[in-house]
């Protein structure tokens, strides 16, 4: 399956709002985790249905429902019914090729984002879709498969670190978004170190493997940009919206998150430009090396052309060549050859062609 654009053949001809999974199934069975907490109490369990999670909501507490696996269409439909989510939003949730977007609904704020993961080979990057829905007294998160993206936030909740247990569900939504953006920052920093390492090697060696690395990193940076760049408009749209479910006291955190998104986006652009410059430098170096080789060959050809001319004259098979009977003719021939060749070398040296 292509990474930049996923197969949409299953959705061909479907009416808007149809529940069709675009992407591949990554779990055998979906899993629903439910967490409810306040500053004094924490309850965490795995539930068997959306309805069960909804029934366990506690007034005055933060209720977080996390779903692993998107392939169960009946479960997604039930999610929409329980939380009054429109069918077009459910369609976007199931479209794992959906670019990052923010949607402000009557009963919710919806955030569709990407998590980026670097494979063990250090090059290839893959993306997974994460949807976050913030409501009046709940936070919903949907992921393609079981993963550790939000584990750092869960640990803060379990250990009652920071202000997360004394803040509302909007602060939880911010913390989850912040965890994803931190992941961008770490991944881009890792790519950047490798790109800068290529730059150091580029001026020391002309190994042909470097150009292969350059092309691979350029592809991965373009893939990263596809996920990160839309986040700038995403955050700008969120900060412009006045009737979000984020309380005024937490807007400052969103502004700080926006600064980090801008920094990540600019870093991706910078490294993308840098890798393009490296490709140009590699091609220029190869061209310069070829020019040096051609210049050297041309100089040697220029020296040997007159020498070949003289050798050709005295190599002709005519009986009456005047200098053939000259006693010191052979010596004179070599003196002329050496003077001519040496003179040309000195001339090229003064012209700085050598």
Tab-separated table of C-alpha atoms in Angstrom:
chain	number	residue	atom	x	y	z
A	1	UNK	CA	0.000	0.000	0.000
A	2	UNK	CA	1.317	3.457	-0.926
A	3	UNK	CA	2.312	5.690	1.963
A	4	UNK	CA	1.531	9.079	0.430
A	5	UNK	CA	-1.966	8.150	-0.748
A	6	UNK	CA	-3.905	5.133	0.478
A	7	UNK	CA	-6.180	2.845	-1.503
A	8	UNK	CA	-9.699	4.295	-1.663
A	9	UNK	CA	-11.264	1.641	-3.882
A	10	UNK	CA	-13.519	0.432	-1.032
A	11	UNK	CA	-15.062	3.904	-0.781
A	12	UNK	CA	-15.633	4.297	-4.512
A	13	UNK	CA	-19.216	5.361	-5.185
A	14	UNK	CA	-20.117	5.595	-1.473
A	15	UNK	CA	-22.360	8.464	-0.394
A	16	UNK	CA	-20.881	11.136	1.935
A	17	UNK	CA	-20.882	9.972	5.529
A	18	UNK	CA	-20.590	6.266	4.684
A	19	UNK	CA	-18.603	4.265	7.213
A	20	UNK	CA	-15.766	2.733	5.194
A	21	UNK	CA	-12.316	2.015	6.592
A	22	UNK	CA	-9.632	3.503	4.329
A	23	UNK	CA	-6.386	1.839	5.290
A	24	UNK	CA	-5.748	-1.596	6.669
A	25	UNK	CA	-6.971	-3.406	9.740
A	26	UNK	CA	-4.198	-3.481	12.358
A	27	UNK	CA	-5.865	-5.375	15.223
A	28	UNK	CA	-7.861	-8.572	15.509
A	29	UNK	CA	-10.342	-7.084	17.961
A	30	UNK	CA	-10.864	-3.474	19.027
A	31	UNK	CA	-10.092	-2.558	22.622
A	32	UNK	CA	-11.774	0.139	24.701
A	33	UNK	CA	-10.029	1.642	27.721
A	34	UNK	CA	-11.856	3.877	30.162
A	35	UNK	CA	-10.294	6.223	32.698
A	36	UNK	CA	-12.148	8.552	35.051
A	37	UNK	CA	-10.406	10.701	37.631
A	38	UNK	CA	-10.325	13.815	39.751
A	39	UNK	CA	-7.732	15.134	42.203
A	40	UNK	CA	-8.609	12.468	44.789
A	41	UNK	CA	-9.698	9.357	42.865
A	42	UNK	CA	-8.701	7.400	39.786
A	43	UNK	CA	-10.534	4.521	38.142
A	44	UNK	CA	-9.129	2.693	35.126
A	45	UNK	CA	-10.565	-0.330	33.328
A	46	UNK	CA	-11.035	-2.056	29.972
A	47	UNK	CA	-14.711	-2.134	28.957
A	48	UNK	CA	-16.549	-4.249	26.421
A	49	UNK	CA	-18.585	-1.556	24.646
A	50	UNK	CA	-19.035	2.155	24.062
A	51	UNK	CA	-22.333	2.027	25.939
A	52	UNK	CA	-20.640	0.570	29.039
A	53	UNK	CA	-18.016	3.310	29.001
A	54	UNK	CA	-20.727	5.957	28.637
A	55	UNK	CA	-22.687	4.540	31.573
A	56	UNK	CA	-19.568	4.731	33.773
A	57	UNK	CA	-19.104	8.480	33.250
A	58	UNK	CA	-18.873	10.366	36.532
A	59	UNK	CA	-20.198	13.885	36.918
A	60	UNK	CA	-17.568	16.364	38.064
A	61	UNK	CA	-14.719	14.104	36.924
A	62	UNK	CA	-12.619	13.802	33.793
A	63	UNK	CA	-13.811	10.880	31.639
A	64	UNK	CA	-11.394	9.556	29.034
A	65	UNK	CA	-12.369	6.813	26.560
A	66	UNK	CA	-9.517	5.453	24.429
A	67	UNK	CA	-10.269	3.102	21.520
A	68	UNK	CA	-7.681	0.899	19.833
A	69	UNK	CA	-8.685	-0.380	16.394
A	70	UNK	CA	-10.914	1.298	13.806
A	71	UNK	CA	-12.172	-1.638	11.762
A	72	UNK	CA	-15.326	-2.370	13.784
A	73	UNK	CA	-17.829	-0.217	11.897
A	74	UNK	CA	-20.703	-1.024	14.260
A	75	UNK	CA	-18.621	0.220	17.187
A	76	UNK	CA	-17.828	3.468	15.335
A	77	UNK	CA	-21.515	3.879	14.513
A	78	UNK	CA	-22.412	3.345	18.166
A	79	UNK	CA	-19.787	5.911	19.150
A	80	UNK	CA	-21.497	8.457	16.926
A	81	UNK	CA	-24.896	7.704	18.420
A	82	UNK	CA	-23.729	7.880	22.053
A	83	UNK	CA	-21.857	11.178	21.649
A	84	UNK	CA	-23.978	12.783	18.888
A	85	UNK	CA	-21.164	12.854	16.374
A	86	UNK	CA	-22.091	13.585	12.719
A	87	UNK	CA	-21.576	10.923	10.073
A	88	UNK	CA	-19.076	13.084	8.162
A	89	UNK	CA	-16.824	13.176	11.236
A	90	UNK	CA	-17.114	9.395	11.625
A	91	UNK	CA	-16.155	9.081	7.951
A	92	UNK	CA	-13.037	11.185	8.607
A	93	UNK	CA	-12.146	9.042	11.620
A	94	UNK	CA	-12.199	5.912	9.447
A	95	UNK	CA	-10.214	7.591	6.673
A	96	UNK	CA	-6.665	7.003	7.927
A	97	UNK	CA	-5.369	9.068	4.990
A	98	UNK	CA	-7.182	12.161	6.266
A	99	UNK	CA	-4.817	15.162	6.621
A	100	UNK	CA	-4.672	16.754	10.078
A	101	UNK	CA	-7.731	18.934	10.660
A	102	UNK	CA	-9.696	20.689	13.382
A	103	UNK	CA	-13.492	20.684	13.451
A	104	UNK	CA	-15.582	22.729	15.844
A	105	UNK	CA	-18.996	21.096	16.309
A	106	UNK	CA	-21.993	21.962	18.424
A	107	UNK	CA	-21.253	19.299	21.053
A	108	UNK	CA	-17.556	18.718	20.500
A	109	UNK	CA	-14.146	19.819	19.255
A	110	UNK	CA	-12.581	17.195	16.970
A	111	UNK	CA	-8.880	16.941	16.198
A	112	UNK	CA	-7.536	14.540	13.586
A	113	UNK	CA	-3.759	14.219	13.827
A	114	UNK	CA	-0.885	11.968	12.803
A	115	UNK	CA	1.692	10.225	14.936
A	116	UNK	CA	5.036	9.664	13.188
A	117	UNK	CA	7.247	6.676	13.931
A	118	UNK	CA	10.724	5.957	12.598
A	119	UNK	CA	11.500	2.380	11.622
A	120	UNK	CA	14.540	0.549	12.956
A	121	UNK	CA	16.487	1.152	9.741
A	122	UNK	CA	16.719	4.838	10.731
A	123	UNK	CA	15.213	6.031	7.443
A	124	UNK	CA	11.652	4.968	6.775
A	125	UNK	CA	8.901	6.817	8.623
A	126	UNK	CA	5.357	5.587	9.009
A	127	UNK	CA	2.292	7.477	10.158
A	128	UNK	CA	-0.709	6.428	12.182
A	129	UNK	CA	-3.883	8.411	12.613
A	130	UNK	CA	-5.031	9.610	16.006
A	131	UNK	CA	-8.415	11.268	16.516
A	132	UNK	CA	-9.154	13.287	19.653
A	133	UNK	CA	-12.657	14.484	20.474
A	134	UNK	CA	-13.209	16.939	23.321
A	135	UNK	CA	-16.703	17.301	24.769
A	136	UNK	CA	-18.329	18.931	27.766
A	137	UNK	CA	-17.278	16.258	30.248
A	138	UNK	CA	-15.264	13.769	28.237
A	139	UNK	CA	-12.284	13.142	25.979
A	140	UNK	CA	-12.360	10.454	23.272
A	141	UNK	CA	-9.239	9.181	21.533
A	142	UNK	CA	-9.183	6.699	18.660
A	143	UNK	CA	-6.024	4.972	17.438
A	144	UNK	CA	-5.397	2.478	14.653
A	145	UNK	CA	-3.740	-0.024	16.978
A	146	UNK	CA	-2.412	-0.476	20.503
A	147	UNK	CA	0.513	1.894	20.963
A	148	UNK	CA	2.384	3.816	23.629
A	149	UNK	CA	1.783	7.331	22.282
A	150	UNK	CA	-0.174	8.494	25.326
A	151	UNK	CA	1.516	6.362	27.967
A	152	UNK	CA	3.439	9.353	29.322
A	153	UNK	CA	0.113	11.116	29.985
A	154	UNK	CA	-1.359	8.015	31.634
A	155	UNK	CA	1.652	7.838	33.952
A	156	UNK	CA	1.179	11.468	34.940
A	157	UNK	CA	-2.455	10.686	35.774
A	158	UNK	CA	-1.600	7.527	37.724
A	159	UNK	CA	1.208	9.183	39.700
A	160	UNK	CA	-0.683	12.464	40.103
A	161	UNK	CA	2.181	14.466	38.629
A	162	UNK	CA	1.820	18.131	37.785
A	163	UNK	CA	-1.596	19.746	37.488
A	164	UNK	CA	-3.308	17.148	35.312
A	165	UNK	CA	-5.419	15.661	38.136
A	166	UNK	CA	-6.644	19.064	39.295
A	167	UNK	CA	-7.469	20.299	35.793
A	168	UNK	CA	-10.411	19.559	33.556
A	169	UNK	CA	-10.924	17.476	30.464
A	170	UNK	CA	-9.699	20.320	28.224
A	171	UNK	CA	-6.309	20.198	29.937
A	172	UNK	CA	-6.215	16.431	29.303
A	173	UNK	CA	-6.884	17.111	25.603
A	174	UNK	CA	-4.040	19.637	25.586
A	175	UNK	CA	-1.689	17.145	27.292
A	176	UNK	CA	-2.488	14.459	24.697
A	177	UNK	CA	-1.923	16.884	21.807
A	178	UNK	CA	1.308	18.034	23.420
A	179	UNK	CA	2.525	14.415	23.595
A	180	UNK	CA	2.005	14.046	19.833
A	181	UNK	CA	3.783	17.315	19.025
A	182	UNK	CA	6.682	16.325	21.302
A	183	UNK	CA	6.939	13.183	19.213
A	184	UNK	CA	7.265	15.340	16.080
A	185	UNK	CA	10.028	17.365	17.687
A	186	UNK	CA	12.031	14.293	18.723
A	187	UNK	CA	11.658	12.619	15.334
A	188	UNK	CA	12.587	15.759	13.361
A	189	UNK	CA	15.599	16.306	15.612
A	190	UNK	CA	16.735	12.735	14.930
A	191	UNK	CA	16.346	13.191	11.168
A	192	UNK	CA	18.156	16.524	11.399
A	193	UNK	CA	21.198	14.972	13.055
A	194	UNK	CA	21.463	12.435	10.252
A	195	UNK	CA	21.009	15.099	7.558
A	196	UNK	CA	23.731	17.252	9.125
A	197	UNK	CA	25.999	14.201	9.305
A	198	UNK	CA	25.589	13.773	5.542
A	199	UNK	CA	26.700	17.391	5.092
A	200	UNK	CA	29.905	16.719	7.044
A	201	UNK	CA	30.658	13.618	4.971
A	202	UNK	CA	29.792	15.334	1.700
A	203	UNK	CA	32.950	17.454	1.742
A	204	UNK	CA	35.217	14.592	2.794
A	205	UNK	CA	34.231	11.830	0.419
A	206	UNK	CA	32.347	11.330	-2.824
A	207	UNK	CA	31.021	7.895	-1.964
A	208	UNK	CA	28.146	7.090	-4.315
A	209	UNK	CA	26.135	5.763	-1.336
A	210	UNK	CA	25.720	9.340	-0.092
A	211	UNK	CA	23.412	10.266	-2.948
A	212	UNK	CA	21.261	7.234	-2.113
A	213	UNK	CA	20.981	8.442	1.500
A	214	UNK	CA	20.131	11.943	0.295
A	215	UNK	CA	17.262	10.695	-1.850
A	216	UNK	CA	15.946	8.491	0.957
A	217	UNK	CA	15.989	11.327	3.483
A	218	UNK	CA	14.338	13.658	0.970
A	219	UNK	CA	11.470	11.178	0.585
A	220	UNK	CA	11.067	10.799	4.354
A	221	UNK	CA	11.173	14.559	4.917
A	222	UNK	CA	8.433	15.025	2.333
A	223	UNK	CA	6.403	12.356	4.120
A	224	UNK	CA	6.995	14.107	7.453
A	225	UNK	CA	5.995	17.457	5.966
A	226	UNK	CA	2.691	15.917	4.806
A	227	UNK	CA	1.807	15.261	8.457
A	228	UNK	CA	3.365	18.305	10.157
A	229	UNK	CA	2.670	21.234	7.829
A	230	UNK	CA	-1.183	21.047	8.080
A	231	UNK	CA	-0.817	21.309	11.863
A	232	UNK	CA	0.016	25.024	11.524
A	233	UNK	CA	-3.390	25.788	10.004
A	234	UNK	CA	-4.895	23.293	12.459
A	235	UNK	CA	-3.583	25.260	15.468
A	236	UNK	CA	-4.287	28.669	13.908
A	237	UNK	CA	-7.902	27.639	13.309
A	238	UNK	CA	-8.229	26.375	16.893
A	239	UNK	CA	-6.865	29.608	18.362
A	240	UNK	CA	-9.187	31.714	16.163
A	241	UNK	CA	-12.297	29.815	17.265
A	242	UNK	CA	-14.090	31.498	20.168
A	243	UNK	CA	-16.582	28.811	21.229
A	244	UNK	CA	-14.220	25.890	21.783
A	245	UNK	CA	-14.403	23.557	24.765
A	246	UNK	CA	-11.032	24.834	25.963
A	247	UNK	CA	-11.349	27.095	28.976
A	248	UNK	CA	-9.747	30.521	28.858
A	249	UNK	CA	-7.159	29.613	31.489
A	250	UNK	CA	-5.770	26.859	29.229
A	251	UNK	CA	-5.540	28.950	26.039
A	252	UNK	CA	-1.994	29.964	27.028
A	253	UNK	CA	-0.985	26.302	26.837
A	254	UNK	CA	-2.444	26.057	23.346
A	255	UNK	CA	-0.456	29.125	22.275
A	256	UNK	CA	2.706	27.481	23.564
A	257	UNK	CA	1.758	24.311	21.675
A	258	UNK	CA	1.229	26.418	18.549
A	259	UNK	CA	4.759	27.803	18.910
A	260	UNK	CA	6.113	24.252	19.035
A	261	UNK	CA	4.100	23.277	15.934
A	262	UNK	CA	5.509	26.281	14.050
A	263	UNK	CA	9.010	25.357	15.145
A	264	UNK	CA	8.558	21.746	13.981
A	265	UNK	CA	7.099	22.856	10.648
A	266	UNK	CA	9.940	25.304	10.035
A	267	UNK	CA	12.517	22.672	10.995
A	268	UNK	CA	11.054	20.233	8.441
A	269	UNK	CA	11.216	22.946	5.754
A	270	UNK	CA	14.771	23.837	6.751
A	271	UNK	CA	15.999	20.238	6.603
A	272	UNK	CA	14.140	19.669	3.349
A	273	UNK	CA	15.927	22.680	1.845
A	274	UNK	CA	19.203	21.479	3.337
A	275	UNK	CA	18.887	18.017	1.787
A	276	UNK	CA	18.063	19.641	-1.572
A	277	UNK	CA	21.188	21.791	-1.247
A	278	UNK	CA	23.219	18.702	-0.418
A	279	UNK	CA	21.978	17.026	-3.574
A	280	UNK	CA	23.001	20.111	-5.563
A	281	UNK	CA	26.403	20.139	-3.868
A	282	UNK	CA	26.918	16.459	-4.657
A	283	UNK	CA	26.029	17.018	-8.305
A	284	UNK	CA	28.264	20.106	-8.441
A	285	UNK	CA	31.160	18.200	-6.894
A	286	UNK	CA	30.721	15.388	-9.378
A	287	UNK	CA	30.621	17.921	-12.219
A	288	UNK	CA	33.723	19.678	-10.876
A	289	UNK	CA	35.577	16.386	-10.609
A	290	UNK	CA	34.632	15.554	-14.163
A	291	UNK	CA	35.789	18.989	-15.283
A	292	UNK	CA	39.127	18.491	-13.512
A	293	UNK	CA	39.586	15.161	-15.234
A	294	UNK	CA	38.691	16.656	-18.612
A	295	UNK	CA	41.015	19.624	-17.995
A	296	UNK	CA	43.917	17.318	-17.152
A	297	UNK	CA	43.268	15.162	-20.202
A	298	UNK	CA	42.973	18.253	-22.400
A	299	UNK	CA	46.279	19.656	-21.104
A	300	UNK	CA	48.100	16.400	-21.756
A	301	UNK	CA	46.524	16.206	-25.199
A	302	UNK	CA	47.615	19.794	-25.868
A	303	UNK	CA	51.189	18.920	-24.909
A	304	UNK	CA	51.359	15.764	-26.971
A	305	UNK	CA	49.729	17.173	-30.114
A	306	UNK	CA	52.852	19.165	-31.197
A	307	UNK	CA	55.125	16.357	-30.032
A	308	UNK	CA	53.131	13.910	-32.109
A	309	UNK	CA	53.388	16.331	-35.019
A	310	UNK	CA	57.203	16.280	-34.899
A	311	UNK	CA	57.341	12.529	-34.344
A	312	UNK	CA	54.970	12.068	-37.266
A	313	UNK	CA	57.164	14.091	-39.609
A	314	UNK	CA	60.292	12.111	-38.861
A	315	UNK	CA	58.421	8.864	-38.932
A	316	UNK	CA	57.496	9.241	-42.587
A	317	UNK	CA	58.963	6.713	-45.023
A	318	UNK	CA	60.564	9.148	-47.473
A	319	UNK	CA	64.195	8.647	-48.433
A	320	UNK	CA	65.078	12.309	-48.898
A	321	UNK	CA	64.266	13.980	-45.603
A	322	UNK	CA	67.031	16.576	-45.054
A	323	UNK	CA	67.737	15.880	-41.397
A	324	UNK	CA	67.917	12.098	-41.738
A	325	UNK	CA	71.682	12.215	-42.526
A	326	UNK	CA	72.438	14.760	-39.804
A	327	UNK	CA	74.793	13.211	-37.191
A	328	UNK	CA	73.087	14.806	-34.170
A	329	UNK	CA	69.600	14.771	-35.590
A	330	UNK	CA	68.195	12.350	-32.999
A	331	UNK	CA	69.611	14.436	-30.114
A	332	UNK	CA	68.309	17.671	-31.614
A	333	UNK	CA	64.888	16.029	-32.068
A	334	UNK	CA	64.692	15.187	-28.341
A	335	UNK	CA	65.945	18.624	-27.321
A	336	UNK	CA	63.186	20.234	-29.367
A	337	UNK	CA	60.632	17.812	-27.925
A	338	UNK	CA	61.688	18.492	-24.319
A	339	UNK	CA	61.825	22.264	-24.805
A	340	UNK	CA	58.437	22.300	-26.453
A	341	UNK	CA	56.821	20.055	-23.828
A	342	UNK	CA	58.462	21.893	-20.929
A	343	UNK	CA	57.541	25.266	-22.375
A	344	UNK	CA	53.895	24.259	-22.649
A	345	UNK	CA	53.877	22.998	-19.045
A	346	UNK	CA	55.350	26.307	-17.814
A	347	UNK	CA	52.814	28.242	-19.874
A	348	UNK	CA	49.865	26.237	-18.476
A	349	UNK	CA	51.228	26.669	-14.950
A	350	UNK	CA	51.439	30.457	-15.310
A	351	UNK	CA	47.918	30.525	-16.660
A	352	UNK	CA	46.894	28.506	-13.553
A	353	UNK	CA	45.449	25.770	-15.686
A	354	UNK	CA	47.503	23.265	-13.699
